[in-house]
XYZ file of C-alpha atoms in Angstrom:
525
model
C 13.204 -20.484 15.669
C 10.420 -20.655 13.356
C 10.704 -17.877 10.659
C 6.670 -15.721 10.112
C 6.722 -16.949 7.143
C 6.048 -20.309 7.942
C 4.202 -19.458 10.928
C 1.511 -17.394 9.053
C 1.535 -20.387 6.146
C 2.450 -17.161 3.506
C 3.761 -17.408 0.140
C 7.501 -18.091 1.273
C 6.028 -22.125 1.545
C 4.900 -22.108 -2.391
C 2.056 -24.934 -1.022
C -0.417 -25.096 -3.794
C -4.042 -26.992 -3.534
C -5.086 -29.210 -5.976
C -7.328 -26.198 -7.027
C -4.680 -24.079 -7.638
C -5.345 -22.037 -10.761
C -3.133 -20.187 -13.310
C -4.942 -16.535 -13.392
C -3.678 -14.621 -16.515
C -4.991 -10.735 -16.821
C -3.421 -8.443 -19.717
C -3.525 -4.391 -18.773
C -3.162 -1.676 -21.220
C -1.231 1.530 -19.497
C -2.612 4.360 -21.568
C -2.856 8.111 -21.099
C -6.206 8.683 -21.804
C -9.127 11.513 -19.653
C -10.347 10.516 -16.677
C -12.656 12.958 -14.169
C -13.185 11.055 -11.306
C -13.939 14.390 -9.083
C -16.034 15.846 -12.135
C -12.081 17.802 -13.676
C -11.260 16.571 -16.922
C -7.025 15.456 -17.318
C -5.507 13.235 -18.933
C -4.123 10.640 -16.535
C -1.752 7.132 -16.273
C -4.441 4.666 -16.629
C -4.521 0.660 -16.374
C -7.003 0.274 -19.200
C -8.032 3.623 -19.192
C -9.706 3.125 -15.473
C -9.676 4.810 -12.485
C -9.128 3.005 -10.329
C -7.575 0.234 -12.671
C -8.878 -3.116 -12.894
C -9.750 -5.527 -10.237
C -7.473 -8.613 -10.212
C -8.276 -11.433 -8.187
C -7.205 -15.017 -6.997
C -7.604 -17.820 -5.056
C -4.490 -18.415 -2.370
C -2.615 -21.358 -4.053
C -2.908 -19.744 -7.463
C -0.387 -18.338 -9.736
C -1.200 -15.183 -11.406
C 0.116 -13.224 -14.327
C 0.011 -9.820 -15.130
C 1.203 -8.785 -18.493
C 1.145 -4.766 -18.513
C 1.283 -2.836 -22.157
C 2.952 0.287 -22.070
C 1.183 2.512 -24.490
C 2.086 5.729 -22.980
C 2.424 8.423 -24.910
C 2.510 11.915 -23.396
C 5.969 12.855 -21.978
C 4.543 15.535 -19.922
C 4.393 12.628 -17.409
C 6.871 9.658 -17.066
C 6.412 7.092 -19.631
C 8.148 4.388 -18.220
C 6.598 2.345 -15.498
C 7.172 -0.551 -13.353
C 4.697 -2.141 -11.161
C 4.335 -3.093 -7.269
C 1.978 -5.336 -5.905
C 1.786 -4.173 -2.300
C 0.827 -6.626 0.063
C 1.546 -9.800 -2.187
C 4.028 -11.529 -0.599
C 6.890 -12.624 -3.189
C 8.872 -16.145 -2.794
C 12.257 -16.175 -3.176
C 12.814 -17.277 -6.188
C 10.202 -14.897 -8.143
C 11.879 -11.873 -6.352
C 12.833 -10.766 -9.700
C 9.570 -9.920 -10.586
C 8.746 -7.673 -7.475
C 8.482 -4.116 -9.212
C 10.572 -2.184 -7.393
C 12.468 0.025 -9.759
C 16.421 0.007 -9.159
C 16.024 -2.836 -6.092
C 14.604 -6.100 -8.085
C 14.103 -4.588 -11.656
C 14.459 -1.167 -14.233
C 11.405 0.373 -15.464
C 10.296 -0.793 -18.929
C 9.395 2.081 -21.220
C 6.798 2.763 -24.090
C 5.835 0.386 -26.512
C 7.446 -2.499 -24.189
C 5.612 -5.367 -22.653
C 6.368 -7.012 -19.514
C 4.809 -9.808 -17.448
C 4.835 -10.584 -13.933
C 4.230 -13.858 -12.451
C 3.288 -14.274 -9.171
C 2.692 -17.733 -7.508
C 0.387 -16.881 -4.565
C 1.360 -20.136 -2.530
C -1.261 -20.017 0.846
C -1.419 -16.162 1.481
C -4.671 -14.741 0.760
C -5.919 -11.357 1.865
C -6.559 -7.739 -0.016
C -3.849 -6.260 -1.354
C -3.491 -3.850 -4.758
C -1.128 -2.751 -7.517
C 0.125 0.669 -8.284
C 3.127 2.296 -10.410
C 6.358 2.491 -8.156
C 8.075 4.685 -10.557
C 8.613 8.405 -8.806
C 5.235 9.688 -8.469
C 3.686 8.000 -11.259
C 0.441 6.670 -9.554
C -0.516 9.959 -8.522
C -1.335 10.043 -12.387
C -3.877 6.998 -11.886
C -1.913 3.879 -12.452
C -3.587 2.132 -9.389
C -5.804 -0.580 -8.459
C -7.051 -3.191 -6.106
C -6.059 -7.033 -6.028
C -8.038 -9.275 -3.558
C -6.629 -12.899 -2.910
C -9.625 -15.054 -1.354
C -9.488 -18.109 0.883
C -12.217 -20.462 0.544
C -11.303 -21.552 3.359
C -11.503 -18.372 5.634
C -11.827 -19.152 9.140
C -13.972 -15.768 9.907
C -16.450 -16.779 6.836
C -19.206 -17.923 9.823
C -18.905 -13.758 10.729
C -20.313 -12.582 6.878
C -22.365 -13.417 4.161
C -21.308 -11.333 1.322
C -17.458 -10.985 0.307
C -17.412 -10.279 -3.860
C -16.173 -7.642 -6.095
C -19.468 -5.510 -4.660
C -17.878 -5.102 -1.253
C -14.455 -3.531 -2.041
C -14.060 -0.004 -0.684
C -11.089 2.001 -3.074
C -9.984 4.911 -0.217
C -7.542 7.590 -2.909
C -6.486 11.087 -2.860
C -6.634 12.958 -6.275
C -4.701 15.928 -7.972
C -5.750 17.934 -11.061
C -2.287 18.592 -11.888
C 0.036 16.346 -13.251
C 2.641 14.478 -11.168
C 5.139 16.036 -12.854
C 4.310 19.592 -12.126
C 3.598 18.564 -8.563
C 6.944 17.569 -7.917
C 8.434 20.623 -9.725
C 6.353 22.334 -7.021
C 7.242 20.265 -3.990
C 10.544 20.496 -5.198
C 11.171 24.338 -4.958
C 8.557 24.801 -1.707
C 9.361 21.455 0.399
C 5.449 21.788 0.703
C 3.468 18.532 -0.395
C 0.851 19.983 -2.550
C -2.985 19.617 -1.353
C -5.134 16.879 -3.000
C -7.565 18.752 -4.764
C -9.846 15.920 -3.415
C -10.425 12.310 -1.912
C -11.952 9.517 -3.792
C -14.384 6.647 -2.368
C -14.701 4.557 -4.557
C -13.007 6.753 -7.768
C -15.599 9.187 -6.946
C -15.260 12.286 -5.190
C -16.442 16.240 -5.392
C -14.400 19.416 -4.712
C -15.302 23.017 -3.837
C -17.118 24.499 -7.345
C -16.971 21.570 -9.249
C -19.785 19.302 -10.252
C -22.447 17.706 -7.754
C -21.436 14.373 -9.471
C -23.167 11.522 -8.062
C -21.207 9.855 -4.911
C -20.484 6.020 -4.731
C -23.194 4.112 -3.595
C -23.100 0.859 -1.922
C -26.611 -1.338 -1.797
C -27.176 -3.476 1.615
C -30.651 -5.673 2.437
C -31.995 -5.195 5.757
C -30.536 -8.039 7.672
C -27.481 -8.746 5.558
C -23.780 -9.088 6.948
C -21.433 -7.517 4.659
C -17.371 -7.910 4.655
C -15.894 -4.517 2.654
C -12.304 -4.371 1.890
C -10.846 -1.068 2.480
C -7.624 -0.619 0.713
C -5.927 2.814 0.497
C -4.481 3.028 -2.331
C -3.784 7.080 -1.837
C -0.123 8.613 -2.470
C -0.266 10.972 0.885
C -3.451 10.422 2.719
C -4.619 8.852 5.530
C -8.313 8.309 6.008
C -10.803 7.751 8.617
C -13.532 5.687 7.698
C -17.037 5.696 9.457
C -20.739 4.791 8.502
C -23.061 6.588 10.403
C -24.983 4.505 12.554
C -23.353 1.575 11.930
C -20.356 -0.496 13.683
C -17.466 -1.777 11.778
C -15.629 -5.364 13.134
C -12.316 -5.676 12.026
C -11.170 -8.915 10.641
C -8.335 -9.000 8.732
C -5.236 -6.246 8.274
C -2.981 -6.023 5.501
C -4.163 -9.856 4.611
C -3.174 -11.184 8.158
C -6.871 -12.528 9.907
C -7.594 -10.822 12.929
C -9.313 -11.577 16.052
C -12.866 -9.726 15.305
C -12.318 -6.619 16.957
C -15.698 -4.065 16.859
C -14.676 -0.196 16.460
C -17.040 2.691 14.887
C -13.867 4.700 12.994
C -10.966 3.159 11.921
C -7.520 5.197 10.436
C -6.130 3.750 7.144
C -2.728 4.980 6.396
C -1.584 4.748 2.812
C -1.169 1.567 1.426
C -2.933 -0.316 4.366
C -5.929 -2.584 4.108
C -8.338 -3.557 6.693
C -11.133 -6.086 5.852
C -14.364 -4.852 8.008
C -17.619 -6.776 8.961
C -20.550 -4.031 8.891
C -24.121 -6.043 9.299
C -27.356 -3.930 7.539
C -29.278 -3.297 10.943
C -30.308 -0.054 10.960
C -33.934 0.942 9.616
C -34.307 1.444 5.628
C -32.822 4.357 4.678
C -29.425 5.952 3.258
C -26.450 6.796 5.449
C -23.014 8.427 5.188
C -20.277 6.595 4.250
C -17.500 8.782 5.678
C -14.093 8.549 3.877
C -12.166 11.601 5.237
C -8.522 12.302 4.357
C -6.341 13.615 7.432
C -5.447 17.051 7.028
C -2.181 17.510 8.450
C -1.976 21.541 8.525
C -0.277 22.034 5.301
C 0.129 26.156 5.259
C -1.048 26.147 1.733
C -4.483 25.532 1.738
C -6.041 24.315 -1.478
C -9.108 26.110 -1.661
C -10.869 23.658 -3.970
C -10.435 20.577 -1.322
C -13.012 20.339 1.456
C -12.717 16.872 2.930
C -16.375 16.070 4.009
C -16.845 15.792 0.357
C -14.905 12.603 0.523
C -17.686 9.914 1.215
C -19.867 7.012 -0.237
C -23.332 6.191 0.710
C -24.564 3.778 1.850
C -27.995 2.383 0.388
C -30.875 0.227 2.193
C -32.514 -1.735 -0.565
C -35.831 -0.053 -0.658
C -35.127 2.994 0.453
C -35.163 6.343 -1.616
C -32.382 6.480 -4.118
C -31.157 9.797 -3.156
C -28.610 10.831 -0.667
C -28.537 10.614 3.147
C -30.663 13.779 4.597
C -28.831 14.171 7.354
C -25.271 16.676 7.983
C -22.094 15.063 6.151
C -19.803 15.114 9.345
C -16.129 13.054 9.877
C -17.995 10.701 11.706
C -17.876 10.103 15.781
C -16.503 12.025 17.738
C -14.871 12.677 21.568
C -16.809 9.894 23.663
C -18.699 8.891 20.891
C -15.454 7.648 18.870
C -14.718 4.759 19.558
C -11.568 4.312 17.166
C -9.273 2.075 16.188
C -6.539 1.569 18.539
C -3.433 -0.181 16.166
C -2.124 -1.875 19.342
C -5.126 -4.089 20.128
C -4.881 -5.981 17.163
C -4.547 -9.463 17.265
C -3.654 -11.976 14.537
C -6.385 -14.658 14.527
C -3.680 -17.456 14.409
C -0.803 -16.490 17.492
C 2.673 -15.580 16.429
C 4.860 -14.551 18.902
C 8.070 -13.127 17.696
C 11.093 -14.024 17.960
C 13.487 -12.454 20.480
C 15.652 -10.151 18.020
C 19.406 -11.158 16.428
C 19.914 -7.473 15.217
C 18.536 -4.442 16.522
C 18.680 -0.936 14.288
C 17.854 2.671 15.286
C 16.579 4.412 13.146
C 15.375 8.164 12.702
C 13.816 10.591 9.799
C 14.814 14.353 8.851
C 14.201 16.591 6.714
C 17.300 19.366 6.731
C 15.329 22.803 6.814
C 14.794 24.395 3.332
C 15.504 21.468 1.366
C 13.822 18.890 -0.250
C 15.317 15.995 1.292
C 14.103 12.943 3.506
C 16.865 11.529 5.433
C 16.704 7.812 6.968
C 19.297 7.602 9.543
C 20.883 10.929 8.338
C 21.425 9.476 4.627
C 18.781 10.315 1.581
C 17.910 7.351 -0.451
C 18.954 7.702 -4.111
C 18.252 4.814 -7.004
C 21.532 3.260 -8.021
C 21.803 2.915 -11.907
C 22.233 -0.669 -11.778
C 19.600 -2.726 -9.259
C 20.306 -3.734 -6.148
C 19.410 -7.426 -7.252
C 21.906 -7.440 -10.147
C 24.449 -5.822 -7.953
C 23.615 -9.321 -5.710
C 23.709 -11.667 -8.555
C 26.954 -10.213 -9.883
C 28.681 -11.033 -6.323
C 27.770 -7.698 -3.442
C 27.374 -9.076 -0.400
C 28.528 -6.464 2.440
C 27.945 -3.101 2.683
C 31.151 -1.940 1.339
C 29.522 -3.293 -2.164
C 26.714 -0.053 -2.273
C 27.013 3.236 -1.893
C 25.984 4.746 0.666
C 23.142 6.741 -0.836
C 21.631 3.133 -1.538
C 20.895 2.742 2.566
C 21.176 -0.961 2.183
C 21.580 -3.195 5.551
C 22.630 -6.572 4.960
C 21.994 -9.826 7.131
C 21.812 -13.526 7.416
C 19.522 -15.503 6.832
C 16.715 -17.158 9.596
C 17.793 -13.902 11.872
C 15.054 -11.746 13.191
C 15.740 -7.966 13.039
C 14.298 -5.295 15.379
C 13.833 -1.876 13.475
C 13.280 0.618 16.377
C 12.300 4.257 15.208
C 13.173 6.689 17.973
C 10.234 9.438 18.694
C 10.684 12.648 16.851
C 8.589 16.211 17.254
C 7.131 15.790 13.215
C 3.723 16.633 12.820
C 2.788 13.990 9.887
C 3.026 10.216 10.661
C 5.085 8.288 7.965
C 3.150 4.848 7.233
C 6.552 2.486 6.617
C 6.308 -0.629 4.359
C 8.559 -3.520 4.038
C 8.070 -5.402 0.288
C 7.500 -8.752 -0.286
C 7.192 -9.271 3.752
C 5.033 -8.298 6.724
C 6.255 -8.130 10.612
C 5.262 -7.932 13.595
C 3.979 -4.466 15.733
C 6.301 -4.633 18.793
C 5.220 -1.301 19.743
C 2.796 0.927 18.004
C 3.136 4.767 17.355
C -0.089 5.936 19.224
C 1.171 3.539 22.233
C 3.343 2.893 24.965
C 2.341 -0.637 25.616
C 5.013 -3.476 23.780
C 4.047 -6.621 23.387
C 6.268 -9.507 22.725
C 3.681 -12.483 23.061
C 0.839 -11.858 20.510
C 1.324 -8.632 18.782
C -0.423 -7.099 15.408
C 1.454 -8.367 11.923
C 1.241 -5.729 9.317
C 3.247 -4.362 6.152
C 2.325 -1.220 6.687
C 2.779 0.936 10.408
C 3.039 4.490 11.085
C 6.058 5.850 12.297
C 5.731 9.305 14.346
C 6.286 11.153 17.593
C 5.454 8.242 19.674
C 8.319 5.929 18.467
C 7.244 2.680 16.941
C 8.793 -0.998 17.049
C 8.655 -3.459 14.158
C 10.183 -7.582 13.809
C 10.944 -9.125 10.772
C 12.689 -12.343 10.111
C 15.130 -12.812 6.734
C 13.812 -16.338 5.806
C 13.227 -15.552 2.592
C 16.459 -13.919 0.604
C 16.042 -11.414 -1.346
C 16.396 -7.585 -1.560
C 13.318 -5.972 -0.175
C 12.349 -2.240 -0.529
C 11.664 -0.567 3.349
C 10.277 2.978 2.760
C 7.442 5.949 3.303
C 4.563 4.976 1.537
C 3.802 9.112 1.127
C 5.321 8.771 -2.166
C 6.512 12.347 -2.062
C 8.776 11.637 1.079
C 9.422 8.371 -0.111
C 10.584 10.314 -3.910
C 13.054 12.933 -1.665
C 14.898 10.061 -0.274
C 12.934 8.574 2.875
C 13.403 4.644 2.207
C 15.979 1.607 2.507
C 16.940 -1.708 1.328
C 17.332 -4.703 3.668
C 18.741 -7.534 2.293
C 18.588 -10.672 3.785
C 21.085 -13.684 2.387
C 22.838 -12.418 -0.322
C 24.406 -16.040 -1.059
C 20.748 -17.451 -0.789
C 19.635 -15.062 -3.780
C 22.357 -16.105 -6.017
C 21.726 -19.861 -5.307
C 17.646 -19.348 -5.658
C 16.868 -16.390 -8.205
C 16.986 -17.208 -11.606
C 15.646 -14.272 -13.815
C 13.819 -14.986 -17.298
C 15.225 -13.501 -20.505
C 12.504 -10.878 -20.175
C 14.272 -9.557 -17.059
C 17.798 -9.555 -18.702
C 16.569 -7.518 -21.170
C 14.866 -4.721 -18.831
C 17.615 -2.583 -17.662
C 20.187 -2.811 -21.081
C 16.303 -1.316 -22.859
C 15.773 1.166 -19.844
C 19.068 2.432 -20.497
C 18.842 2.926 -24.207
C 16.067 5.118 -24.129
C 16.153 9.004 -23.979
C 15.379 10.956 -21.002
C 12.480 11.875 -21.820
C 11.137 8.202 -22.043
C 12.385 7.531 -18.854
């Protein structure tokens, strides 16, 4: 049995080209104003940007990210640790994956820490973001592409840079903090007060600010990276008049696959072809968050003011003239479908070694996500150290720590029974992607060729996922709607527990994390 891993050619093989590069960026986390809807705060920022920013790579590099924390307001956690979803860690690096209480603690203010991450031959868009409680709600977000030279759909495009990367985020005037305190007492998520393309976005009596623009020529085929980096929302994405071809999802190629509106769930990517061949003019970019029918309206958000435009060079610079609608609709949509996806290279998954059952509640009038009938909480010391230090069955966690144990080179089915909940939860394994057995909006399972994600929606139509445990390691599985995923809704699965003491080696850095985390008051926590 051949492990994805090494049938996608991902990080897990560490094979570096003889152009392999060593990519250093340095990121200052500041509290400093941002206004990306036109409201002045004071937010989390990576450099003081919203979103933070761009990193990028070539697969086969090695990249480091040193982050300065030079937070300073304790109205909002001043601690931090960082995820970089969709970058697929090695084994032996697992100690620098940023989850907080699984593979590391949180480093607090006035600390430094670096994270190195050897690329090996994944490529693909991906991004960064806080994984501390709610803390990227605050801003501490931002985009990371990975590029192949190499690409086998390059023949389909003709521009792929930094101008053609499409930020999809949901934004809050409050702080984090008080939004919890909120969620906390109502078990109701509070409403964005709007949706960002681009870190731009407008809401109900607030400034006309100018919208995101992006510039096409006539004739010109365009690859745009959408990555979602939003806390709750998912968004459907449409240009008017245009077609969108879908090449690549959650940096797995994909056999081109044309649609005119496509659903990104939070923390998902798609990688689009769009080709300028409509007459001169400007055109909606629609970037509309789902609505799931929270009871407490927000009366400031109005999600058709969530959009981008889209520019003809030589036409007017001014906006589209036409209505600002959610894009197609009824027999005109042709959307999406998860299910026909198709990895451009074939995978077929293995038959599975372990199958789990697994279902989501939330016990009526608290605020609590169970997985399996068990709320997540973070231990005090990290599932990793826990490892290193000798755990290896379940007996060695509590039981609040949801963590399922296996072998290594097994393939495990996670099977999420249907449920009557109204809002999808997009799940995401860390550090590994698997396969779509069965998607949510589907009935249809496929065994022989199906989609390969990190992120899938879990919901009323029950939804199958494969993994395989090649690569040992502790690996966060959990909501990415942070505020589910903050009330308990996530696991650990860790796969070869003897593996990880043989292969993961932490730095001195590391060592030093938690034994600093746990010095510092509460309120620097």
């Amino acid at each position: 049995m051949q492990p994805l891993a090494s049938l996608l050619l991902l990080a897990a093989l560490n094979v570096h080209p003889a152009s392999a590069a060593l990519k250093e960026y340095t990121l200052d986390v500041v509290n400093a104003p941002i206004a990306p809807d036109g409201f002045n705060r004071i937010g989390i920022l990576a450099n003081g940007t919203f979103p933070g920013p761009l990193l990028t790579a070539n697969k086969g590099d090695t990249v480091k990210v040193t982050f300065n924390n030079k937070l300073t307001d304790e109205s909002m956690r001043v601690s931090t640790s960082i995820d970089f979803e969709g970058v697929l860690k090695d084994t032996a690096s697992v100690f620098d994956e940023g989850s907080p209480f699984v593979t590391q603690c949180p480093f607090g203010p006035n600390t430094s820490y670096t994270y190195t991450l050897p690329l090996g031959e994944q490529s693909g868009s991906a991004w960064y973001h806080s994984q501390l409680s709610l803390q990227y709600a605050d801003g501490l977000r931002g985009v990371f592409i990975i590029y192949d030279p190499d690409d086998p759909l390059k023949h389909l495009y003709d521009v792929d840079d930094e101008s053609t990367i499409w930020s999809l985020a949901d934004w809050w005037h409050n702080t984090s903090t008080v939004s919890l305190m909120s969620y906390n007492l109502t078990q109701i998520i509070p409403l964005q007060d709007s949706g960002l393309f681009n870190g731009v976005g407008r809401f109900v009596g607030g400034p006309e600010i100018p919208f995101a623009v992006q510039t096409v020529t006539k004739g010109t085929r365009y690859r745009f990276r959408l990555i979602n980096i939003s806390v709750r929302r998912q968004v459907f994405v449409s240009i008017d008049n245009h077609t969108m071809t879908v090449i690549e999802v959650d940096g797995t190629p994909t056999q081109p696959l044309e649609v005119n509106i496509l659903s990104v769930m939070p923390g998902a990517r798609f990688s689009v072809v769009v080709t300028a061949n409509q007459a001169v003019d400007n055109y909606w970019i629609n970037a509309i968050p789902m609505d799931p029918g929270n009871p407490n309206k927000n009366p400031v958000f109005d999600p058709d003011l969530s959009r981008g435009v889209l520019h003809y060079a030589g036409a007017p610079d001014a906006e589209p003239t036409t209505p600002m609608t959610e894009g197609p609709q009824g027999a005109d949509a042709n959307l999406l479908q998860e299910h026909e996806l198709r990895p451009f290279f074939p995978t077929p998954p293995p038959e599975p070694d372990f199958i789990l059952n697994f279902t989501t509640s939330m016990p009526v009038g608290e605020t609590v996500w169970l997985f399996n009938g068990s709320q997540y909480e973070s231990p005090k010391v990290p599932t990793l150290i826990k490892i290193l230090d000798g755990a290896s069955n379940a007996v060695d966690f509590n039981k609040t720590e949801n963590t399922f144990i296996f072998p290594r080179n097994k393939t495990v089915e996670i099977n999420f029974l249907p449920d009557p909940e109204n809002e999808l939860h997009p799940f995401t394994l860390h550090g590994n992607r698997f396969w779509v057995i069965k998607s949510n909006e589907s009935d249809i399972i496929n065994t022989v060729n199906p989609p390969i994600r990190d992120v899938a929606a879990k919901g009323n139509g029950g939804t199958i996922l494969r993994f395989t445990t090649d690569k040992p390691g502790p690996w966060f599985f959990h909501c990415h709607i942070f505020w589910h995923f903050w009330a308990g809704l996530g696991a650990v699965m860790v796969s070869d527990p003897e593996g990880i003491r043989q292969q993961v080696k932490p730095t001195e850095a590391w060592d030093e994390l938690c034994p600093a985390y746990n010095a510092l008051p509460a309120v620097e926590q």
